[in-house]
Structures are given as C-alpha cells and as structure tokens.
Short mmCIF file of C-alpha atoms in Angstrom, two decimals:
data_model
loop_
_atom_site.label_atom_id
_atom_site.label_comp_id
_atom_site.label_asym_id
_atom_site.label_seq_id
_atom_site.Cartn_x
_atom_site.Cartn_y
_atom_site.Cartn_z
CA MET A 1 46.59 65.65 -47.30
CA LYS A 2 45.37 69.02 -48.58
CA ALA A 3 45.10 67.60 -52.10
CA VAL A 4 43.00 64.70 -50.81
CA ALA A 5 40.75 67.11 -48.89
CA ARG A 6 40.30 69.28 -51.98
CA SER A 7 39.48 66.17 -54.01
CA LYS A 8 36.81 65.14 -51.50
CA ASP A 9 35.40 68.65 -51.53
CA ARG A 10 35.12 68.55 -55.32
CA ILE A 11 33.40 65.14 -55.14
CA ALA A 12 30.95 66.48 -52.55
CA ILE A 13 30.20 69.53 -54.71
CA LEU A 14 29.67 67.33 -57.76
CA GLY A 15 27.37 65.01 -55.77
CA CYS A 16 25.29 67.93 -54.50
CA LEU A 17 25.09 69.28 -58.05
CA LEU A 18 23.78 65.93 -59.32
CA ILE A 19 21.15 65.90 -56.57
CA LEU A 20 20.13 69.45 -57.50
CA LEU A 21 19.89 68.52 -61.18
CA SER A 22 17.74 65.50 -60.30
CA GLY A 23 15.30 67.85 -58.56
CA ILE A 24 15.18 70.07 -61.65
CA ALA A 25 14.68 67.01 -63.86
CA LEU A 26 11.79 65.86 -61.67
CA LEU A 27 10.13 69.27 -61.91
CA ASN A 28 10.54 69.25 -65.68
CA ASN A 29 9.31 65.66 -65.90
CA GLY A 30 5.82 66.29 -64.61
CA LEU A 31 5.82 67.48 -61.00
CA ALA A 32 5.42 71.15 -61.96
CA THR A 33 2.64 70.17 -64.35
CA ALA A 34 0.94 68.07 -61.68
CA LEU A 35 0.94 70.96 -59.21
CA VAL A 36 -1.17 73.09 -61.55
CA ARG A 37 -3.06 70.33 -63.35
CA ALA A 38 -6.83 70.44 -62.80
CA ASN A 39 -7.53 66.84 -63.81
CA MET A 40 -5.73 63.88 -62.23
CA TYR A 41 -7.63 60.78 -63.26
CA ASP A 42 -6.03 58.19 -60.99
CA PHE A 43 -6.35 60.44 -57.95
CA LEU A 44 -10.04 60.78 -58.85
CA CYS A 45 -10.43 57.05 -58.11
CA PHE A 46 -9.61 57.76 -54.46
CA TYR A 47 -11.13 61.22 -54.21
CA GLY A 48 -14.31 60.24 -56.05
CA ALA A 49 -14.77 57.10 -53.97
CA SER A 50 -14.43 59.14 -50.79
CA GLN A 51 -16.94 61.62 -52.18
CA GLY A 52 -19.31 58.69 -52.69
CA LEU A 53 -18.68 57.56 -49.11
CA LEU A 54 -19.47 61.02 -47.75
CA ARG A 55 -22.66 61.17 -49.86
CA GLY A 56 -23.78 57.74 -48.73
CA VAL A 57 -23.84 56.09 -52.17
CA ASP A 58 -22.30 52.87 -53.50
CA PHE A 59 -18.92 54.06 -54.80
CA TYR A 60 -18.42 50.83 -56.76
CA ASP A 61 -21.60 51.30 -58.78
CA TRP A 62 -20.93 52.52 -62.34
CA ASP A 63 -23.92 54.86 -62.40
CA GLU A 64 -23.02 56.51 -59.11
CA THR A 65 -19.34 56.91 -59.99
CA ALA A 66 -20.31 58.37 -63.37
CA LYS A 67 -22.35 61.08 -61.61
CA ILE A 68 -19.40 61.96 -59.38
CA ALA A 69 -16.87 61.85 -62.24
CA ALA A 70 -18.99 64.21 -64.35
CA GLU A 71 -18.46 66.92 -61.72
CA TYR A 72 -14.72 66.76 -62.43
CA GLY A 73 -14.82 66.54 -66.23
CA GLU A 74 -14.56 62.75 -66.58
CA ASP A 75 -16.99 60.16 -67.91
CA ASN A 76 -16.32 57.75 -65.05
CA PHE A 77 -13.54 56.34 -62.87
CA LEU A 78 -12.48 52.78 -62.09
CA ASN A 79 -12.41 52.25 -58.34
CA VAL A 80 -10.63 48.97 -57.54
CA TYR A 81 -9.36 49.92 -54.09
CA PRO A 82 -10.66 48.45 -50.79
CA PRO A 83 -13.50 50.34 -49.08
CA LEU A 84 -11.23 51.26 -46.17
CA SER A 85 -9.04 53.32 -48.51
CA SER A 86 -12.04 55.59 -49.13
CA LEU A 87 -12.31 56.18 -45.40
CA MET A 88 -8.58 56.97 -45.25
CA PHE A 89 -9.01 59.53 -48.06
CA ALA A 90 -12.09 61.16 -46.51
CA PRO A 91 -10.12 64.15 -45.07
CA LEU A 92 -8.89 65.00 -48.59
CA ALA A 93 -12.38 64.54 -50.01
CA LEU A 94 -13.62 67.27 -47.65
CA LEU A 95 -11.35 69.74 -49.47
CA PRO A 96 -11.99 71.35 -52.86
CA TRP A 97 -10.61 69.36 -55.81
CA SER A 98 -7.90 71.91 -56.65
CA VAL A 99 -6.62 71.97 -53.07
CA ALA A 100 -6.80 68.18 -52.62
CA THR A 101 -4.82 67.47 -55.80
CA ARG A 102 -2.02 69.78 -54.76
CA ILE A 103 -1.83 68.29 -51.28
CA TRP A 104 -1.79 64.78 -52.78
CA THR A 105 1.06 65.72 -55.11
CA LEU A 106 3.09 67.13 -52.22
CA LEU A 107 2.38 64.00 -50.15
CA SER A 108 3.54 61.87 -53.09
CA LEU A 109 6.72 63.94 -53.37
CA ALA A 110 7.38 63.48 -49.64
CA ALA A 111 6.83 59.73 -50.06
CA LEU A 112 9.26 59.65 -52.99
CA ILE A 113 11.90 61.39 -50.86
CA ALA A 114 11.27 58.91 -48.03
CA PHE A 115 11.64 56.01 -50.48
CA VAL A 116 14.94 57.37 -51.78
CA VAL A 117 16.27 57.96 -48.26
CA LEU A 118 15.34 54.43 -47.12
CA LEU A 119 16.80 52.90 -50.26
CA GLY A 120 19.93 55.00 -49.82
CA ARG A 121 20.37 53.75 -46.27
CA TRP A 122 20.11 50.21 -47.62
CA PHE A 123 22.54 50.46 -50.53
CA LEU A 124 24.87 53.35 -49.69
CA ARG A 125 25.75 52.76 -46.05
CA GLY A 126 28.84 50.72 -46.99
CA LEU A 127 30.39 53.56 -49.01
CA ASP A 128 33.00 55.75 -47.37
CA GLY A 129 33.50 59.47 -47.65
CA SER A 130 31.64 61.86 -49.93
CA THR A 131 31.59 59.42 -52.86
CA ARG A 132 28.18 58.29 -51.63
CA LEU A 133 26.86 61.67 -52.75
CA ILE A 134 27.93 60.83 -56.30
CA TRP A 135 26.06 57.54 -56.21
CA ALA A 136 23.04 59.13 -54.58
CA GLY A 137 23.04 61.85 -57.23
CA VAL A 138 23.28 59.38 -60.10
CA GLY A 139 20.49 57.26 -58.63
CA LEU A 140 18.24 60.26 -58.13
CA MET A 141 18.89 61.40 -61.69
CA LEU A 142 17.86 57.99 -63.03
CA ILE A 143 14.67 58.01 -60.97
CA ALA A 144 13.77 61.63 -61.68
CA MET A 145 14.32 61.41 -65.44
CA TYR A 146 12.30 58.19 -65.80
CA HIS A 147 9.40 59.38 -67.94
CA SER A 148 6.71 57.34 -66.23
CA LEU A 149 7.54 58.82 -62.85
CA GLY A 150 6.39 62.17 -64.23
CA HIS A 151 3.26 60.47 -65.53
CA ALA A 152 2.58 59.03 -62.07
CA PHE A 153 2.65 62.55 -60.64
CA GLN A 154 0.52 64.02 -63.41
CA VAL A 155 -2.35 61.57 -62.99
CA GLY A 156 -2.04 61.30 -59.20
CA GLN A 157 -1.13 57.64 -58.84
CA VAL A 158 -0.56 56.05 -55.45
CA THR A 159 2.81 54.66 -56.62
CA MET A 160 5.07 56.77 -54.43
CA ILE A 161 3.00 56.23 -51.30
CA VAL A 162 3.01 52.44 -51.74
CA ALA A 163 6.72 52.44 -52.61
CA ALA A 164 7.60 54.27 -49.39
CA LEU A 165 5.36 51.98 -47.32
CA LEU A 166 6.85 48.79 -48.79
CA MET A 167 10.40 50.08 -48.39
CA GLY A 168 9.57 50.99 -44.80
CA VAL A 169 8.25 47.47 -44.16
CA LEU A 170 11.43 45.93 -45.58
CA THR A 171 13.61 48.24 -43.50
CA LEU A 172 11.73 47.50 -40.27
CA ALA A 173 11.79 43.77 -41.04
CA ARG A 174 15.55 43.90 -41.58
CA ASP A 175 15.91 45.53 -38.16
CA ARG A 176 13.70 42.80 -36.60
CA ARG A 177 11.00 45.30 -35.63
CA ASP A 178 8.20 42.90 -36.48
CA ASN A 179 5.35 44.76 -34.76
CA ALA A 180 5.98 48.01 -36.62
CA ALA A 181 6.64 46.22 -39.93
CA ALA A 182 3.38 44.30 -39.65
CA GLY A 183 1.42 47.45 -38.81
CA LEU A 184 2.86 49.31 -41.79
CA LEU A 185 2.21 46.35 -44.09
CA SER A 186 -1.41 46.17 -42.91
CA VAL A 187 -1.92 49.82 -43.88
CA ALA A 188 -0.16 49.34 -47.23
CA PHE A 189 -2.51 46.45 -48.05
CA PHE A 190 -5.54 48.74 -47.96
CA PHE A 191 -3.82 51.23 -50.25
CA LYS A 192 -2.80 48.55 -52.74
CA PRO A 193 -3.80 44.92 -52.06
CA THR A 194 -0.89 43.76 -54.23
CA ALA A 195 1.25 44.53 -51.17
CA VAL A 196 0.16 41.09 -49.95
CA VAL A 197 3.15 39.79 -51.92
CA LEU A 198 5.29 40.87 -48.96
CA ILE A 199 3.40 38.48 -46.69
CA LEU A 200 4.18 35.68 -49.14
CA TYR A 201 7.82 36.75 -49.12
CA PHE A 202 8.04 36.72 -45.33
CA LEU A 203 6.29 33.36 -45.32
CA LEU A 204 8.92 31.96 -47.67
CA LYS A 205 11.61 33.39 -45.41
CA ARG A 206 10.01 31.70 -42.37
CA ARG A 207 9.35 34.96 -40.56
CA TRP A 208 6.35 33.40 -38.83
CA ARG A 209 5.79 36.12 -36.25
CA LEU A 210 5.86 38.86 -38.86
CA VAL A 211 3.42 36.91 -41.06
CA LEU A 212 1.06 36.28 -38.15
CA TYR A 213 1.10 39.92 -37.02
CA SER A 214 0.55 41.15 -40.58
CA LEU A 215 -2.44 38.86 -41.13
CA ALA A 216 -3.82 39.87 -37.72
CA GLY A 217 -3.41 43.55 -38.57
CA ILE A 218 -5.16 43.16 -41.92
CA THR A 219 -7.98 41.19 -40.25
CA ILE A 220 -8.46 43.85 -37.57
CA LEU A 221 -8.56 46.66 -40.13
CA LEU A 222 -10.97 44.66 -42.28
CA LEU A 223 -13.30 44.12 -39.30
CA ILE A 224 -13.15 47.83 -38.51
CA SER A 225 -13.94 48.58 -42.17
CA VAL A 226 -16.97 46.27 -42.17
CA ALA A 227 -18.19 47.63 -38.83
CA VAL A 228 -17.92 51.26 -39.93
CA LEU A 229 -18.86 51.02 -43.63
CA GLY A 230 -21.20 48.03 -43.59
CA VAL A 231 -21.37 44.68 -45.37
CA PRO A 232 -23.11 45.79 -48.64
CA ILE A 233 -20.25 48.05 -49.77
CA HIS A 234 -17.77 45.21 -49.24
CA GLU A 235 -19.98 42.89 -51.30
CA SER A 236 -19.91 45.52 -54.08
CA TYR A 237 -16.13 45.65 -53.83
CA VAL A 238 -15.83 41.87 -54.18
CA GLN A 239 -18.10 41.94 -57.25
CA ARG A 240 -16.02 44.73 -58.76
CA MET A 241 -12.79 42.79 -58.21
CA ILE A 242 -14.26 39.63 -59.75
CA TRP A 243 -15.18 41.67 -62.82
CA TYR A 244 -11.78 43.39 -62.85
CA PHE A 245 -9.69 40.25 -62.75
CA ASP A 246 -11.91 38.42 -65.20
CA ARG A 247 -11.51 41.06 -67.91
CA VAL A 248 -8.44 41.38 -70.12
CA ASP A 249 -7.30 44.82 -71.22
CA PRO A 250 -4.38 44.65 -73.70
CA GLY A 251 -3.33 48.25 -73.09
CA VAL A 252 0.04 49.30 -74.45
CA ASN A 253 1.33 50.00 -70.93
CA TYR A 254 0.23 46.68 -69.49
CA GLN A 255 2.99 44.10 -69.29
CA ASP A 256 1.17 41.28 -67.51
CA ALA A 257 0.68 37.83 -68.99
CA PRO A 258 -3.06 38.30 -69.85
CA SER A 259 -2.30 41.48 -71.81
CA PHE A 260 0.58 39.76 -73.63
CA TRP A 261 -1.69 36.95 -74.80
CA ALA A 262 -4.50 39.38 -75.62
CA ARG A 263 -2.23 41.36 -77.94
CA LEU A 264 -1.21 38.09 -79.57
CA VAL A 265 -4.57 36.41 -80.06
CA ALA A 266 -7.48 38.67 -79.10
CA ARG A 267 -6.86 42.34 -79.84
CA GLU A 268 -8.87 43.42 -82.85
CA GLY A 269 -6.73 44.68 -85.73
CA VAL A 270 -3.49 43.89 -83.91
CA SER A 271 -3.45 40.17 -83.07
CA PRO A 272 -1.64 38.02 -85.66
CA PHE A 273 -3.51 34.89 -84.51
CA PRO A 274 -7.13 35.96 -83.86
CA GLN A 275 -8.34 32.42 -84.60
CA TYR A 276 -7.01 31.39 -81.17
CA ALA A 277 -8.88 34.07 -79.19
CA HIS A 278 -10.78 31.37 -77.29
CA LEU A 279 -7.47 30.27 -75.72
CA LEU A 280 -6.83 33.68 -74.10
CA LYS A 281 -7.78 32.84 -70.52
CA PRO A 282 -6.33 29.29 -70.48
CA LEU A 283 -3.02 30.65 -71.77
CA SER A 284 -3.06 33.42 -69.16
CA ARG A 285 -3.67 30.98 -66.31
CA LEU A 286 -1.01 28.62 -67.58
CA SER A 287 1.44 31.53 -67.62
CA LEU A 288 0.68 32.21 -63.96
CA VAL A 289 1.66 28.65 -63.06
CA VAL A 290 4.77 28.65 -65.26
CA ILE A 291 6.05 31.91 -63.76
CA MET A 292 5.03 31.59 -60.11
CA VAL A 293 5.76 27.96 -59.22
CA PRO A 294 9.53 28.02 -60.05
CA THR A 295 9.86 31.43 -58.41
CA VAL A 296 8.28 30.28 -55.16
CA LEU A 297 10.35 27.07 -55.14
CA LEU A 298 13.54 29.06 -55.71
CA LEU A 299 12.84 31.42 -52.82
CA TRP A 300 11.70 28.65 -50.50
CA ARG A 301 15.10 26.95 -50.71
CA ARG A 302 16.96 30.01 -49.44
CA ARG A 303 17.13 30.87 -45.74
CA TRP A 304 16.73 34.46 -44.59
CA GLU A 305 19.95 34.34 -42.55
CA GLU A 306 21.97 33.20 -45.57
CA LEU A 307 21.18 36.32 -47.55
CA SER A 308 23.08 39.56 -47.67
CA ASP A 309 20.91 42.67 -47.75
CA GLY A 310 21.43 43.14 -51.48
CA ALA A 311 20.42 39.57 -52.24
CA LEU A 312 17.43 39.87 -49.93
CA LEU A 313 16.13 42.89 -51.81
CA ALA A 314 16.88 41.25 -55.16
CA GLU A 315 14.87 38.19 -54.17
CA PHE A 316 11.94 40.36 -53.15
CA GLY A 317 12.20 42.14 -56.51
CA LEU A 318 12.12 38.79 -58.28
CA LEU A 319 8.97 37.71 -56.44
CA LEU A 320 7.21 41.05 -56.95
CA THR A 321 8.07 41.04 -60.65
CA ALA A 322 6.65 37.53 -61.01
CA VAL A 323 3.43 38.55 -59.27
CA LEU A 324 3.06 41.65 -61.42
CA LEU A 325 3.59 39.68 -64.62
CA THR A 326 0.73 37.38 -63.69
CA GLN A 327 -1.53 40.07 -62.24
CA ASN A 328 -4.31 41.45 -64.41
CA GLN A 329 -3.46 44.92 -65.75
CA SER A 330 -0.02 45.27 -64.25
CA ALA A 331 1.50 48.46 -65.63
CA ILE A 332 5.25 48.91 -65.67
CA HIS A 333 5.07 52.61 -64.88
CA ALA A 334 2.64 52.06 -61.99
CA TRP A 335 5.07 49.75 -60.15
CA PHE A 336 8.48 51.00 -61.28
CA LEU A 337 9.56 52.24 -57.86
CA PRO A 338 8.46 49.32 -55.67
CA SER A 339 9.81 46.71 -58.11
#
C-alpha cells in the first residue's frame, strides 16, 4: 500500500511539474512579450472602434479609423466586429492604451484558464487518481507551446475570450441549463458573429428551446444596440461586412476555401494557373456547397441523446471546421482553441 501511495505521489508531483512547465512555456511563447508590447494590432480593432464611439464618429469609415490608428502608430485598422462590441469595450477605451492592453492580456489569460478548466472537466472527469494531473499537464503543454497561441496574445486577439464563451455554452447546454447557455451564446455572437455556428449545431440536435432563446437573446441585444447607437452605424457595419466577405485575401495564414483558390489561380507571382482567375468566386462558392451540405446532412441524422460527450464535442468540431473552411479569411491560429 505504501508503495502505491508513493507511486501516486510521484505521479502527482510529475503532473504539477508539467503544469508549471506549461506556464513557463506560455510566458516564453508570447505572453511576457504581450504584457510589455506597446502595439497590439488586433486589439486596436476593438479599442480604436470604441474610441470612435466615444468621439461620435463612424468607426467603420476608413478615413476616421485611419485618424484613430495614427495615434497608436498604425496606418489603419480593420473593424469587422458588430457595433455592440464597441459599446462593450468602452470601459477599456476610457483607459490609456498601455493600461488597456495589459488589462486585455490578463483578461485573455483568465479566459484561457477558464477554457482549459472547462475542457478538463469535460475530458478528464472519468480518470481516477492523480493520473489526471499528467493528462492535464500534457494538454496544457501542447496548448502553451503552440506558436500561434503566443501570436494571439502578442497582437491582442479575441480568441481566448471567444473560446471560453463557446466552451461555457457547450458546458451549460450539456447540463440542460438552456437559459444560461442562450444568454452566454448571445453575448459571444457580438464578440465574434461566427459563434452563430453553435445555433446551427443546436438546431441540428433539435434543441429547439435553446435555439429559440439564443435567437431571442441576439434579437434583444441587437435592438438595444440599434436603440443606443443608432441606425446609421449599423448600416455602415453591414456595408463593411459586404465588402469584407466579397474580397479574397490569399494570406499565408488563411486556410479558408477562397484563399486556397486565390493562391491557386489569382495571386500574382504565386498562382500556377492565373488564366483561370475569373473562376475564383464561383470555385469558392462551389466549395462552400461541397463542404457544408454533406456535413449538415451527417449531423442531422444523429440524435443528441445518442451521443457520448466526446462524440458530441467532436461533431461540433467537425461543423465548426467546415464553417471556418468556407468562411472568408478564416485563420488557423485565430480559431485554434475553439475548433
């Protein structure tokens, strides 16, 4: 018995050591840099938009955003987030840039911890004894050493916040707490509209009440946004999104279908078949159909009650991956955690 106890103690010590090393790896991978970095471009999209809101200007207008960006050493910033997100970020926009960026980084770190804890509860609860510390340590090491996670911290992306929100929605939905899950999903939507994929998932799983409450929550928040911020700024947002989804940016980090076809037929100096550049958008839209239709049909055939928790989460990952592949400018590093 004593030998078994000593063995468990050693496993616990090793697990704690792995968790400690994952924290060190995360610091080395960009968190320490982010805490002292003066320029976080992706965070500027939120902070700058909120600055525009506080100044009473159209924070989707290129000229206005360029004026704001110049104050922080950038030429411009691309604001593609709903107007309500600017209202949510207003308290941070009242703070100096250096203070706001540090607070945002700490909030992102807290969200990452929350995501890991929720995911751990989902996957590790069936493990007995201290061996779960080993698995938790290994998982944290993999997450912390993933290069793009450091990048997300350095540029101030909203990745960790959205990841924690989506994981929270899934956890609440699993526990049949539909009201809370719908409320959290409604908030997540205004941070990152791509979160709407969860509504599609719950629709496919016939969670009608959760779908209805989520749509109601989004509608209520949208009405509040229009009432507080006005109609014109929402019209500007719609115009910006039409422009955003109509363009194709074959960036090296983008793994969506439009970027794939752009690199193949439309990227100057790179595309091996530039003579077919005129087929770029038709090919992209055809890819959306080819990827999404079989995925939706596959999920529709499975009942929620038939799924184990692991399969449930895997199915959600399949749907989210399909959506990201067809979404314009889906970046692997931007959605690593939620996917």
